[in-house]
Short mmCIF file of C-alpha atoms in Angstrom, two decimals:
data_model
loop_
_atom_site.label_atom_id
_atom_site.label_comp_id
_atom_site.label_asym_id
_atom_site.label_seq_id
_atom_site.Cartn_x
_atom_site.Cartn_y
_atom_site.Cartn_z
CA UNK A 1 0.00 0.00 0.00
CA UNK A 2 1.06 3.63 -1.00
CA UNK A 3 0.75 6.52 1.69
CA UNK A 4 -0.82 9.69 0.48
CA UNK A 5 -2.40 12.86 1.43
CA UNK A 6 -5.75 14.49 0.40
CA UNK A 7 -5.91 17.98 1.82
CA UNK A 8 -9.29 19.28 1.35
CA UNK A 9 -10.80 23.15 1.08
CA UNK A 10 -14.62 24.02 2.25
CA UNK A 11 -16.53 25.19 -0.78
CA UNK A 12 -19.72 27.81 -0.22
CA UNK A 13 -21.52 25.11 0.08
CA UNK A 14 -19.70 23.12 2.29
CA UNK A 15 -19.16 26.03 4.81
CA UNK A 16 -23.03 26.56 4.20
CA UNK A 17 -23.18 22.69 5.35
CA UNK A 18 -20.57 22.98 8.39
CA UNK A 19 -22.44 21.26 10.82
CA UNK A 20 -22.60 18.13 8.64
CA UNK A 21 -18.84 17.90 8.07
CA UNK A 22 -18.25 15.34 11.16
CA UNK A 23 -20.75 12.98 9.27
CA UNK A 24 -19.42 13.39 5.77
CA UNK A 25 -15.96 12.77 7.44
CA UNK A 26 -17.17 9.47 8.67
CA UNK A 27 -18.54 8.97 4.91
CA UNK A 28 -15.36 9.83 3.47
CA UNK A 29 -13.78 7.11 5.80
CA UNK A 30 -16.10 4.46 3.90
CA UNK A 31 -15.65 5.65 0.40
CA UNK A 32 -11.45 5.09 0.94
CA UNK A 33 -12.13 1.50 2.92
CA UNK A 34 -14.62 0.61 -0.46
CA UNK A 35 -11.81 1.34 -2.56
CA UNK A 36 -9.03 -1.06 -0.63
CA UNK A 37 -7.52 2.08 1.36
CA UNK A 38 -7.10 2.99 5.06
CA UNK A 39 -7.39 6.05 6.96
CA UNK A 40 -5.07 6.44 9.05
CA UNK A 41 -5.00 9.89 10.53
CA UNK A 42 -7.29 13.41 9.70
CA UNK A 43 -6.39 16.53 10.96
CA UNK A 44 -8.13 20.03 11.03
CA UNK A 45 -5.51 22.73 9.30
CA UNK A 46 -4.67 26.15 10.26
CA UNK A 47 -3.15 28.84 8.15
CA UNK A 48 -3.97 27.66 4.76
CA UNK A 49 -6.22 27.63 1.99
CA UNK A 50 -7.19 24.04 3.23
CA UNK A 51 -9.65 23.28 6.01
CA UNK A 52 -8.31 19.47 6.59
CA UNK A 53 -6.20 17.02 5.73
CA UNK A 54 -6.44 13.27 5.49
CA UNK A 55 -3.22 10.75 5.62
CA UNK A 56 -4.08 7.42 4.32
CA UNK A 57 -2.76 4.16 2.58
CA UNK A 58 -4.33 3.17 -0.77
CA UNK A 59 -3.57 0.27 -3.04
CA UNK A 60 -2.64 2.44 -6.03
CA UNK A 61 -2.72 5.98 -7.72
CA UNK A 62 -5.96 5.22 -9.30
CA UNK A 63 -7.80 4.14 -6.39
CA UNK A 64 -6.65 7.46 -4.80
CA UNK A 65 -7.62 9.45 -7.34
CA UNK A 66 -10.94 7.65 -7.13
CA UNK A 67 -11.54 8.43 -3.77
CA UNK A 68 -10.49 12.04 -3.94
CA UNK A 69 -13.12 12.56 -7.17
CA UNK A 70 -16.13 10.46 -5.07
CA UNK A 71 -15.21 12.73 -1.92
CA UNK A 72 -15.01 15.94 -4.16
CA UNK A 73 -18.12 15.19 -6.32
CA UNK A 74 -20.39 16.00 -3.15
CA UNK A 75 -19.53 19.90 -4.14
CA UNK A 76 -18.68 20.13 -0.41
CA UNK A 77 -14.89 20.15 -0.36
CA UNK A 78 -12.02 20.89 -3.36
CA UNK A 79 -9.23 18.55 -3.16
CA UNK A 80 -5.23 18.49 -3.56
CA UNK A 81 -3.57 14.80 -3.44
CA UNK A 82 -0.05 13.95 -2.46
CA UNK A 83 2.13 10.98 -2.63
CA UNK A 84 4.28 10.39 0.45
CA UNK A 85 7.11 8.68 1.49
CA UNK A 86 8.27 7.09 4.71
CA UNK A 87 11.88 8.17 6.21
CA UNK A 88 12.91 4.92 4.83
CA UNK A 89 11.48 5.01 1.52
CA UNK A 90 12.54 8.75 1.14
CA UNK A 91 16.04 7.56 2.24
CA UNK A 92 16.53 4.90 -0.20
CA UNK A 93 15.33 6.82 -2.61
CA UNK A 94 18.24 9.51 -2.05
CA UNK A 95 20.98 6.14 -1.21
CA UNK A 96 19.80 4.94 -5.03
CA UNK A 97 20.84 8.69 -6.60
CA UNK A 98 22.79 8.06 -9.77
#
């Protein structure tokens, strides 16, 4: 499994919805276990043009990019996904340097 992040931003309409954003986290948690990933940590973000972010594990890039599109289609959120590596896998990556 690949680690990534999905950092999300209210829209209008999801800052219109605020009080439903607990429950539509818990729904976001099913769409990424439907799609072979785990959640494995969300946090609420300060000081940028995102409102949240999610760390997770997913099987592939596709089934990320799944999840962020089925999370994002809601109109609720806009979404920004990153790949991310472990200390290990970001130091063999650097040992393997031509």
């Amino acid at each position: 499994m690949k680690l990534y992040a999905i950092f999300f931003g209210f829209t209008a309409q999801g800052i219109e919805n605020i009080r439903q954003s607990p429950a539509r986290v818990e729904t976001a948690k099913e769409i990424v276990r439907s799609l072979g990933g785990e959640m494995k940590t969300f946090y609420g973000i300060l000081g940028s043009e995102f409102d949240t972010i999610f760390i997770l594990e997913a099987p592939s890039d596709e089934a990320v990019a799944k999840m962020a599109l089925v999370i994002a289609s809601g109109g609720n959120v806009r979404t920004q996904t990153h790949r991310l590596f472990t200390e290990e896998q970001y130091g063999n990556l650097i040992s393997e340097l031509p």
